[in-house]
Coordinates of C-alpha atoms and ligand atoms in Angstrom, one line a residue:
M1 CA -15.5 46.8 73.9
H2 CA -16.5 45.3 70.8
G3 CA -14.7 42.3 69.4
P4 CA -12.8 42.6 66.0
S5 CA -14.9 39.5 64.7
E6 CA -18.1 41.6 64.8
S7 CA -16.7 44.9 63.5
F8 CA -16.7 46.3 59.8
P9 CA -13.4 48.2 59.4
L10 CA -14.3 51.8 57.5
D11 CA -11.4 53.5 56.4
E12 CA -12.9 57.0 56.1
S13 CA -9.8 58.7 54.9
A14 CA -9.3 56.2 52.0
L15 CA -13.1 57.2 50.9
G16 CA -12.0 61.0 51.7
L17 CA -9.1 60.5 49.3
L18 CA -11.3 59.0 46.5
L19 CA -13.5 62.1 46.6
E20 CA -10.8 64.5 46.5
G21 CA -8.9 63.6 43.3
P22 CA -10.2 64.7 40.2
P23 CA -12.9 62.6 38.8
R24 CA -12.2 61.6 35.4
D25 CA -15.5 62.6 33.6
D26 CA -14.3 62.5 30.3
A27 CA -16.9 61.1 28.1
G28 CA -15.0 57.9 27.1
R29 CA -14.3 56.9 30.5
I30 CA -18.1 57.6 31.4
R31 CA -19.1 55.6 28.5
E32 CA -16.6 52.7 29.6
I33 CA -17.8 52.4 33.1
L34 CA -21.6 52.4 32.0
A35 CA -21.1 49.6 29.3
R36 CA -19.5 47.7 32.2
A37 CA -22.3 48.1 34.3
R38 CA -24.8 47.0 31.8
G39 CA -23.0 43.7 32.0
L40 CA -24.5 43.5 35.7
D41 CA -21.0 43.0 37.1
G42 CA -21.6 45.8 39.4
L43 CA -19.0 49.0 39.8
D44 CA -15.9 49.3 41.4
E45 CA -15.7 52.3 44.1
A46 CA -13.3 53.9 41.8
D47 CA -16.0 54.0 39.3
L48 CA -18.3 56.0 41.6
P49 CA -16.6 59.5 41.7
S50 CA -16.6 60.1 38.0
L51 CA -20.5 59.0 37.9
M52 CA -21.1 61.3 41.0
A53 CA -19.6 64.5 39.4
L54 CA -21.5 63.9 36.2
R55 CA -23.3 67.2 34.9
D56 CA -23.3 66.9 31.3
P57 CA -27.1 66.4 30.6
A58 CA -26.3 64.0 27.4
L59 CA -24.0 61.9 29.7
L60 CA -26.6 61.8 32.5
A61 CA -29.1 60.8 30.3
E62 CA -27.2 57.9 29.6
L63 CA -26.3 57.0 32.8
F64 CA -30.3 57.1 33.8
E65 CA -30.7 54.7 30.7
A66 CA -28.2 52.2 32.1
A67 CA -29.9 52.1 35.5
K68 CA -33.2 51.5 33.7
A69 CA -31.6 48.7 31.7
V70 CA -30.3 47.0 34.5
K71 CA -33.2 47.3 36.7
E72 CA -35.5 45.6 34.3
E73 CA -33.2 43.0 33.4
I74 CA -32.8 41.9 37.1
Y75 CA -36.1 42.8 38.2
G76 CA -38.5 43.2 35.4
R77 CA -41.0 45.9 35.9
R78 CA -42.5 44.8 39.4
I79 CA -42.3 47.3 42.4
V80 CA -42.9 45.4 45.7
L81 CA -45.1 47.1 48.4
F82 CA -45.1 47.0 52.5
A83 CA -46.2 49.2 55.1
P84 CA -43.9 50.3 58.0
L85 CA -45.8 49.1 61.6
Y86 CA -44.8 51.4 64.1
V87 CA -45.2 49.5 67.6
S88 CA -43.5 52.1 69.9
N89 CA -41.9 55.5 69.9
L90 CA -40.2 55.1 73.4
C91 CA -36.7 56.0 72.8
G92 CA -33.6 57.0 74.9
N93 CA -31.6 58.4 72.1
E94 CA -31.4 62.0 71.0
C95 CA -31.1 61.9 67.3
L96 CA -31.2 65.7 66.2
Y97 CA -33.3 64.7 63.2
C98 CA -36.0 62.8 64.9
A99 CA -39.2 63.6 66.5
F100 CA -38.8 60.6 68.7
R101 CA -35.7 61.6 70.3
A102 CA -35.9 61.4 74.3
S103 CA -36.0 65.2 75.1
N104 CA -38.8 66.2 72.8
R105 CA -41.4 66.4 75.6
E106 CA -43.8 67.5 73.3
L107 CA -44.2 64.2 71.9
P108 CA -47.0 61.9 73.3
R109 CA -45.4 58.6 74.0
R110 CA -46.9 55.3 73.8
A111 CA -46.0 51.8 73.0
L112 CA -48.7 49.5 71.6
S113 CA -50.2 46.5 73.6
Q114 CA -50.1 43.3 72.0
A115 CA -54.1 43.8 71.2
E116 CA -53.3 47.2 69.7
I117 CA -50.6 45.9 67.5
A118 CA -53.1 43.2 66.2
G119 CA -55.6 45.8 65.7
E120 CA -53.1 48.0 63.5
V121 CA -52.5 44.6 61.5
R122 CA -56.0 43.9 60.7
H123 CA -56.2 47.7 59.4
L124 CA -53.5 46.6 57.1
L125 CA -54.7 43.3 55.9
R126 CA -58.2 45.1 55.1
Q127 CA -56.4 47.7 52.7
G128 CA -54.7 44.8 51.0
H129 CA -51.0 44.7 52.7
K130 CA -49.2 41.3 53.1
R131 CA -45.5 42.6 53.9
V132 CA -44.6 44.9 57.0
V133 CA -41.5 46.3 58.5
L134 CA -42.1 46.6 62.3
V135 CA -40.2 49.8 63.8
A136 CA -39.6 50.7 67.3
G137 CA -37.4 53.5 69.2
E138 CA -34.7 52.4 71.2
A139 CA -36.2 52.0 74.6
Y140 CA -38.9 49.0 75.0
P141 CA -41.4 48.5 77.8
Q142 CA -40.1 46.8 80.6
E143 CA -40.0 43.3 78.9
G144 CA -36.9 44.8 76.9
L145 CA -36.2 42.6 73.5
D146 CA -39.1 40.0 74.4
Y147 CA -41.4 42.9 73.7
V148 CA -40.5 42.9 70.0
L149 CA -40.1 39.2 69.8
K150 CA -43.9 38.9 71.0
A151 CA -45.0 41.8 68.5
V152 CA -43.5 40.0 65.7
R153 CA -45.5 36.8 66.8
T154 CA -48.6 38.7 67.1
V155 CA -48.1 40.2 63.7
Y156 CA -48.1 36.7 62.2
A157 CA -50.8 35.3 64.1
T158 CA -53.3 38.1 63.5
R159 CA -56.0 37.2 61.1
E160 CA -58.7 39.0 59.2
G161 CA -60.8 36.6 57.7
A162 CA -58.5 34.2 55.8
E163 CA -55.9 36.8 55.6
S164 CA -52.6 37.2 57.5
I165 CA -49.3 39.3 57.0
R166 CA -46.9 36.8 55.4
R167 CA -43.4 38.6 55.7
V168 CA -42.3 40.6 58.9
N169 CA -39.4 42.6 58.3
V170 CA -37.8 44.3 61.6
N171 CA -36.2 47.6 61.7
I172 CA -35.0 48.0 65.8
A173 CA -31.9 49.1 67.3
P174 CA -28.6 47.1 67.2
L175 CA -28.5 43.9 69.6
D176 CA -25.7 41.6 70.3
V177 CA -25.2 38.2 68.7
D178 CA -27.6 36.6 71.2
G179 CA -30.2 39.1 70.9
F180 CA -30.1 38.6 67.0
R181 CA -30.0 34.6 67.5
R182 CA -33.5 35.4 69.5
L183 CA -34.9 37.4 66.5
R184 CA -33.9 35.1 63.8
D185 CA -35.8 32.5 65.8
V186 CA -39.1 34.5 65.6
E187 CA -38.8 34.0 61.8
I188 CA -38.3 37.6 60.5
G189 CA -37.4 38.3 56.8
T190 CA -35.0 41.3 56.6
Y191 CA -33.5 42.5 59.7
Q192 CA -32.7 46.5 58.6
L193 CA -30.9 49.0 60.2
F194 CA -29.4 52.4 58.7
Q195 CA -26.2 53.7 59.8
E196 CA -27.8 57.3 59.3
T197 CA -24.4 58.6 58.5
Y198 CA -21.2 56.7 57.7
H199 CA -19.2 59.7 58.7
R200 CA -17.7 59.6 62.2
G201 CA -17.7 63.3 63.0
T202 CA -21.0 63.9 61.6
Y203 CA -22.6 60.9 63.4
A204 CA -21.1 62.1 66.7
R205 CA -22.6 65.5 66.3
M206 CA -26.3 64.0 65.2
H207 CA -26.3 61.6 68.0
P208 CA -25.1 63.3 71.1
A209 CA -26.4 60.7 73.8
G210 CA -28.1 57.6 74.5
L211 CA -27.1 54.1 73.2
K212 CA -27.2 55.5 69.6
A213 CA -24.1 57.7 70.2
D214 CA -21.8 54.4 70.0
F215 CA -20.8 54.7 66.0
D216 CA -18.8 51.5 66.3
W217 CA -21.7 49.4 67.8
R218 CA -23.8 50.4 65.1
L219 CA -21.1 49.9 62.3
G220 CA -20.5 46.5 63.5
C221 CA -24.3 45.5 63.7
M222 CA -25.0 43.7 60.6
D223 CA -21.7 41.7 61.1
R224 CA -23.4 40.5 64.4
A225 CA -26.7 39.6 62.8
M226 CA -25.3 37.6 59.9
L227 CA -23.1 35.9 62.5
A228 CA -26.3 34.9 64.4
G229 CA -27.6 33.5 61.1
I230 CA -29.7 36.4 59.8
D231 CA -29.4 35.7 56.2
D232 CA -31.2 38.8 54.8
V233 CA -30.1 42.3 56.2
G234 CA -30.7 45.7 54.7
I235 CA -28.6 48.6 55.2
G236 CA -29.0 52.6 54.4
A237 CA -27.9 55.9 55.3
L238 CA -30.1 59.0 55.9
F239 CA -29.3 61.2 53.1
G240 CA -29.0 64.8 54.2
L241 CA -26.7 64.6 57.2
H242 CA -23.3 64.4 55.3
D243 CA -22.0 64.6 51.7
W244 CA -24.1 62.0 49.8
R245 CA -20.9 61.0 47.8
F246 CA -19.4 59.9 50.7
E247 CA -22.0 58.1 52.0
L248 CA -22.6 56.2 48.7
L249 CA -18.8 55.1 48.7
A250 CA -19.2 53.9 52.7
I251 CA -22.5 52.0 51.4
L252 CA -20.8 50.2 48.8
R253 CA -17.8 49.5 51.2
H254 CA -20.2 48.1 53.7
A255 CA -22.0 46.2 51.0
R256 CA -18.8 44.5 49.7
H257 CA -17.5 43.8 53.3
L258 CA -20.5 41.7 53.9
E259 CA -20.2 40.2 50.8
A260 CA -16.3 39.2 51.2
R261 CA -17.1 37.6 55.0
F262 CA -20.3 36.2 54.5
G263 CA -20.8 35.2 50.8
C264 CA -23.7 37.4 50.5
G265 CA -24.0 41.3 50.6
P266 CA -27.1 43.1 52.1
H267 CA -30.7 42.1 50.8
T268 CA -31.8 45.6 50.4
I269 CA -30.3 49.0 50.6
S270 CA -32.8 52.1 51.7
V271 CA -32.4 55.6 50.5
P272 CA -34.4 57.7 52.9
R273 CA -33.8 61.6 52.5
I274 CA -34.3 63.7 55.7
E275 CA -37.9 65.1 56.4
P276 CA -39.2 67.9 58.5
A277 CA -39.7 66.0 62.2
A278 CA -41.8 68.0 64.8
G279 CA -39.5 69.8 67.2
S280 CA -36.2 68.6 65.6
A281 CA -34.1 71.6 64.1
A282 CA -31.6 69.5 62.2
S283 CA -34.6 67.9 60.1
E284 CA -35.7 71.3 59.1
A285 CA -32.3 72.5 57.8
P286 CA -30.3 69.2 56.8
P287 CA -26.9 69.8 57.3
S288 CA -25.9 68.5 53.5
A289 CA -29.4 68.6 51.9
V290 CA -29.5 66.2 48.8
T291 CA -31.2 68.2 45.6
D292 CA -33.8 66.2 43.7
A293 CA -31.2 65.8 40.6
D294 CA -28.6 64.6 43.2
F295 CA -31.0 62.2 44.5
R296 CA -31.9 60.8 40.9
K297 CA -28.2 60.3 40.5
L298 CA -27.4 58.6 43.6
V299 CA -30.3 56.1 42.9
A300 CA -29.2 55.5 39.6
I301 CA -25.5 55.0 40.9
L302 CA -26.7 52.5 43.4
R303 CA -28.7 50.4 40.9
L304 CA -25.5 50.0 38.7
A305 CA -23.1 49.6 41.6
V306 CA -25.1 46.7 43.2
P307 CA -27.5 45.3 40.6
Y308 CA -28.8 42.5 42.8
T309 CA -29.7 44.4 46.1
G310 CA -33.3 45.4 46.4
L311 CA -33.5 49.3 46.9
I312 CA -35.9 50.9 49.1
L313 CA -37.7 54.2 48.7
S314 CA -40.3 55.6 51.7
T315 CA -43.3 57.5 51.5
R316 CA -41.0 60.5 52.6
E317 CA -40.7 61.3 48.7
R318 CA -43.3 63.1 46.8
P319 CA -45.1 61.3 44.1
E320 CA -43.1 62.9 41.4
I321 CA -39.9 62.1 42.7
R322 CA -41.1 58.3 43.4
R323 CA -42.3 57.8 40.1
E324 CA -39.1 58.9 38.4
V325 CA -36.8 57.0 40.6
F326 CA -38.8 54.0 39.9
H327 CA -37.6 54.0 36.5
L328 CA -34.1 54.4 37.9
G329 CA -33.7 51.4 40.2
I330 CA -36.1 51.3 43.2
S331 CA -37.5 47.8 43.6
Q332 CA -39.4 48.3 46.9
I333 CA -41.7 50.8 48.2
S334 CA -43.8 51.7 51.4
A335 CA -47.5 52.8 50.7
G336 CA -50.3 54.2 52.7
S337 CA -48.0 54.7 55.6
R338 CA -48.2 56.0 59.1
T339 CA -45.0 56.7 61.2
N340 CA -46.8 56.9 64.6
P341 CA -47.6 54.1 66.5
G342 CA -51.6 53.3 66.5
G343 CA -51.6 55.5 63.5
Y344 CA -53.4 53.4 61.2
Q345 CA -56.5 53.0 63.3
A346 CA -56.3 56.5 65.0
E347 CA -55.4 58.6 61.5
D348 CA -53.7 60.8 64.0
G349 CA -50.5 62.3 63.0
T350 CA -49.4 64.3 65.9
S351 CA -46.9 61.7 67.2
A352 CA -45.2 60.9 63.9
Q353 CA -41.5 60.1 63.4
F354 CA -41.3 62.4 60.3
S355 CA -43.3 64.0 57.8
L356 CA -44.4 62.2 54.7
G357 CA -44.5 63.5 51.2
D358 CA -46.7 61.0 50.0
H359 CA -50.2 60.9 51.8
R360 CA -52.1 58.5 49.4
G361 CA -53.6 55.3 50.2
L362 CA -52.5 51.9 49.3
D363 CA -55.3 51.9 46.6
E364 CA -54.2 54.9 44.9
V365 CA -50.5 54.0 45.0
V366 CA -51.5 50.8 43.2
R367 CA -53.6 52.4 40.7
D368 CA -50.8 55.1 39.9
L369 CA -48.2 52.4 39.4
A370 CA -50.4 50.1 37.3
E371 CA -51.3 53.0 35.0
T372 CA -47.8 54.0 34.7
G373 CA -46.7 50.4 33.7
F374 CA -45.2 49.2 36.9
I375 CA -46.5 45.7 38.2
P376 CA -47.4 46.7 42.0
S377 CA -46.6 43.5 43.7
F378 CA -47.5 41.9 47.3
C379 CA -45.0 39.0 46.8
T380 CA -43.5 37.6 49.7
S381 CA -42.4 34.3 48.0
C382 CA -38.5 34.1 48.4
Y383 CA -38.4 34.3 52.1
R384 CA -41.1 31.5 52.3
M385 CA -39.2 29.2 49.9
G386 CA -36.0 29.5 51.3
R387 CA -34.6 31.6 48.8
T388 CA -32.7 33.8 51.3
G389 CA -29.0 34.8 51.9
A390 CA -26.6 33.6 49.3
D391 CA -29.1 31.4 47.8
F392 CA -31.1 34.4 46.6
M393 CA -28.0 35.8 45.3
D394 CA -27.2 32.7 43.2
L395 CA -30.7 33.1 41.5
A396 CA -30.4 36.7 41.1
K397 CA -26.8 37.1 39.7
P398 CA -27.6 35.1 36.5
G399 CA -30.9 37.4 36.4
E400 CA -33.1 34.2 37.1
I401 CA -35.1 36.0 39.8
K402 CA -37.0 37.7 37.4
L403 CA -38.6 34.5 36.6
H404 CA -40.3 34.3 39.9
C405 CA -40.7 37.9 40.3
E406 CA -43.0 38.6 37.5
P407 CA -45.5 35.9 38.0
N408 CA -45.7 36.2 41.7
A409 CA -46.3 40.1 41.0
L410 CA -49.2 39.1 38.6
S411 CA -50.9 36.6 41.0
T412 CA -50.6 38.9 43.9
L413 CA -51.8 41.9 41.8
Q414 CA -54.9 39.9 40.7
E415 CA -55.5 38.9 44.3
F416 CA -55.4 42.3 45.4
A417 CA -57.8 43.5 42.5
E418 CA -60.4 41.0 43.4
D419 CA -60.1 41.3 47.3
H420 CA -59.2 45.1 48.2
A421 CA -59.3 47.5 44.9
G422 CA -61.7 50.0 44.2
P423 CA -63.3 49.7 41.0
A424 CA -60.9 52.2 39.2
T425 CA -57.9 50.5 40.6
R426 CA -59.5 46.8 39.8
Q427 CA -60.0 48.0 36.4
A428 CA -56.1 49.3 35.8
A429 CA -54.9 46.2 37.8
E430 CA -56.8 43.7 35.4
A431 CA -55.6 45.7 32.3
L432 CA -52.0 45.4 33.3
V433 CA -52.1 41.8 34.3
A434 CA -53.7 41.2 30.8
A435 CA -51.3 43.0 28.9
S436 CA -48.4 41.7 31.1
L437 CA -49.4 38.2 30.3
A438 CA -49.7 38.9 26.6
G439 CA -46.0 40.4 26.9
M440 CA -44.4 37.5 28.3
E441 CA -42.5 35.0 26.5
E442 CA -44.3 31.5 26.0
G443 CA -42.8 29.5 28.9
A444 CA -42.8 32.2 31.3
R445 CA -46.6 33.0 30.3
T446 CA -47.8 29.6 30.6
R447 CA -46.7 29.6 34.3
A448 CA -47.8 32.9 35.2
E449 CA -51.1 32.5 33.5
A450 CA -52.0 29.2 35.5
M451 CA -50.9 31.1 38.6
V452 CA -53.4 34.0 37.9
A453 CA -56.1 31.4 36.8
R454 CA -56.0 29.8 40.0
V455 CA -56.4 33.2 42.1
R456 CA -59.3 33.8 39.6
R457 CA -60.9 30.6 40.8
G458 CA -60.6 31.9 44.4
E459 CA -57.4 30.3 45.7
R460 CA -55.2 32.5 47.7
D461 CA -51.4 33.2 48.1
V462 CA -50.4 31.7 45.1
F463 CA -46.7 31.6 44.7
C464 CA -43.7 30.2 43.0
Ligands
SF4_1 FE1 -34.8 57.1 68.5 FE2 -34.8 56.0 66.2 FE3 -35.6 58.5 66.3 FE4 -33.1 58.3 67.1 S1 -34.1 57.9 65.0 S2 -34.4 59.2 68.3 S3 -33.1 56.0 67.6 S4 -36.7 56.5 67.2
SF4_2 FE1 -39.0 39.7 46.2 FE2 -38.8 37.0 45.6 FE3 -41.0 38.0 45.4 FE4 -39.1 38.5 43.5 S1 -39.8 36.4 43.7 S2 -40.4 40.0 44.5 S3 -37.3 38.6 44.9 S4 -39.9 37.7 47.3

């Protein structure tokens, strides 16, 4: 049914064999892997089993140190912020872990009108957001894909005073190549889709009915998106459905496949952990729950394995865990999220997709990041400067993207501080901007100072 040119061949038994072999967990071997990873060349999949099996506290500390060093080398201290924008919870699928599944009759269903979407966007703009990921279940109102395309245009066109959303990423069900071309033409940023689990048997059990039951159609989705000319794609797995070690190997293989075929791997990898969802038993007792200790390890290993790929964490995680994994490699987070359509205006969580671990608003998250020394960033510059796909990777690989990330983080943080922050957050943000400028090397500081000064003089949307 699906042409080979649109597929990603995943050899499940080869991944299983890698996990079955005895991990070479001697200290010498681990240190050799970590030294190589610090060179920013990524890791081979044969390196992963040893790191995944690590238990020794001293070697684990070395793993975390290496992940932190790689993150700071490539991205600096910035953490990019975004908000999910759920436009519809209509869905024809039966994912056992999700409250939106078709047979959950308890859930109030709605697809927002374009006017309602604009209302949600204005709410996000008043909070200070500049970047959203638009999310919909897999059943659109009668217009089909046109509904989503209109929604993307609505988001870009909505204004609150002079402010607008500067980048719309999209997380919707897989399309064919023509569908992806239409999505590309409305100028989305990244197209995101998670395989949920790369293990075929677990996938079949978790997705018993609906279009999503077709494992291969989902697996080949990013090939189709990139064939259609979408440069930036985001992959991921829902951790907790199957052995996290298998998922990590499969994610790495997926990334390498895209890189080999299209000259550019995924722009982002997301690491959601399964969370309780109303009326969904599999979410209450995840089949392969990932402990906090393993979660820290998996983030650190991913950071080393694919150093140039953004790592995204959602508000599913509690603030304590979020803070810990920022150090280990996370580069983007959602903040102040609602996962029910219309949730920003209604403040009602009764039709949410899953429970959130972090309920704090954007202002509080920004303050917390600033006080812990991370630079909260609302930057959307790369996509708007045409630094996408392979062009982005060409900058990221020699470590040059940081020269853009940090000044942009500071100018957008200054903008947030002046336009949206409460008094305590403004104080923390401005102190961080000043300290960060003072700590920069001269060339970078001159450029960043000039950008921040333009914002202080009233200019907005200053980026490089
Ligand atoms: Fe539908 Fe997505 Fe939920 Fe599955 S995870 S039931 S496809 S909204
Ligand atoms: Fe992201 Fe590019 Fe901005 Fe860095 S400069 S935060 S990579 S958009």
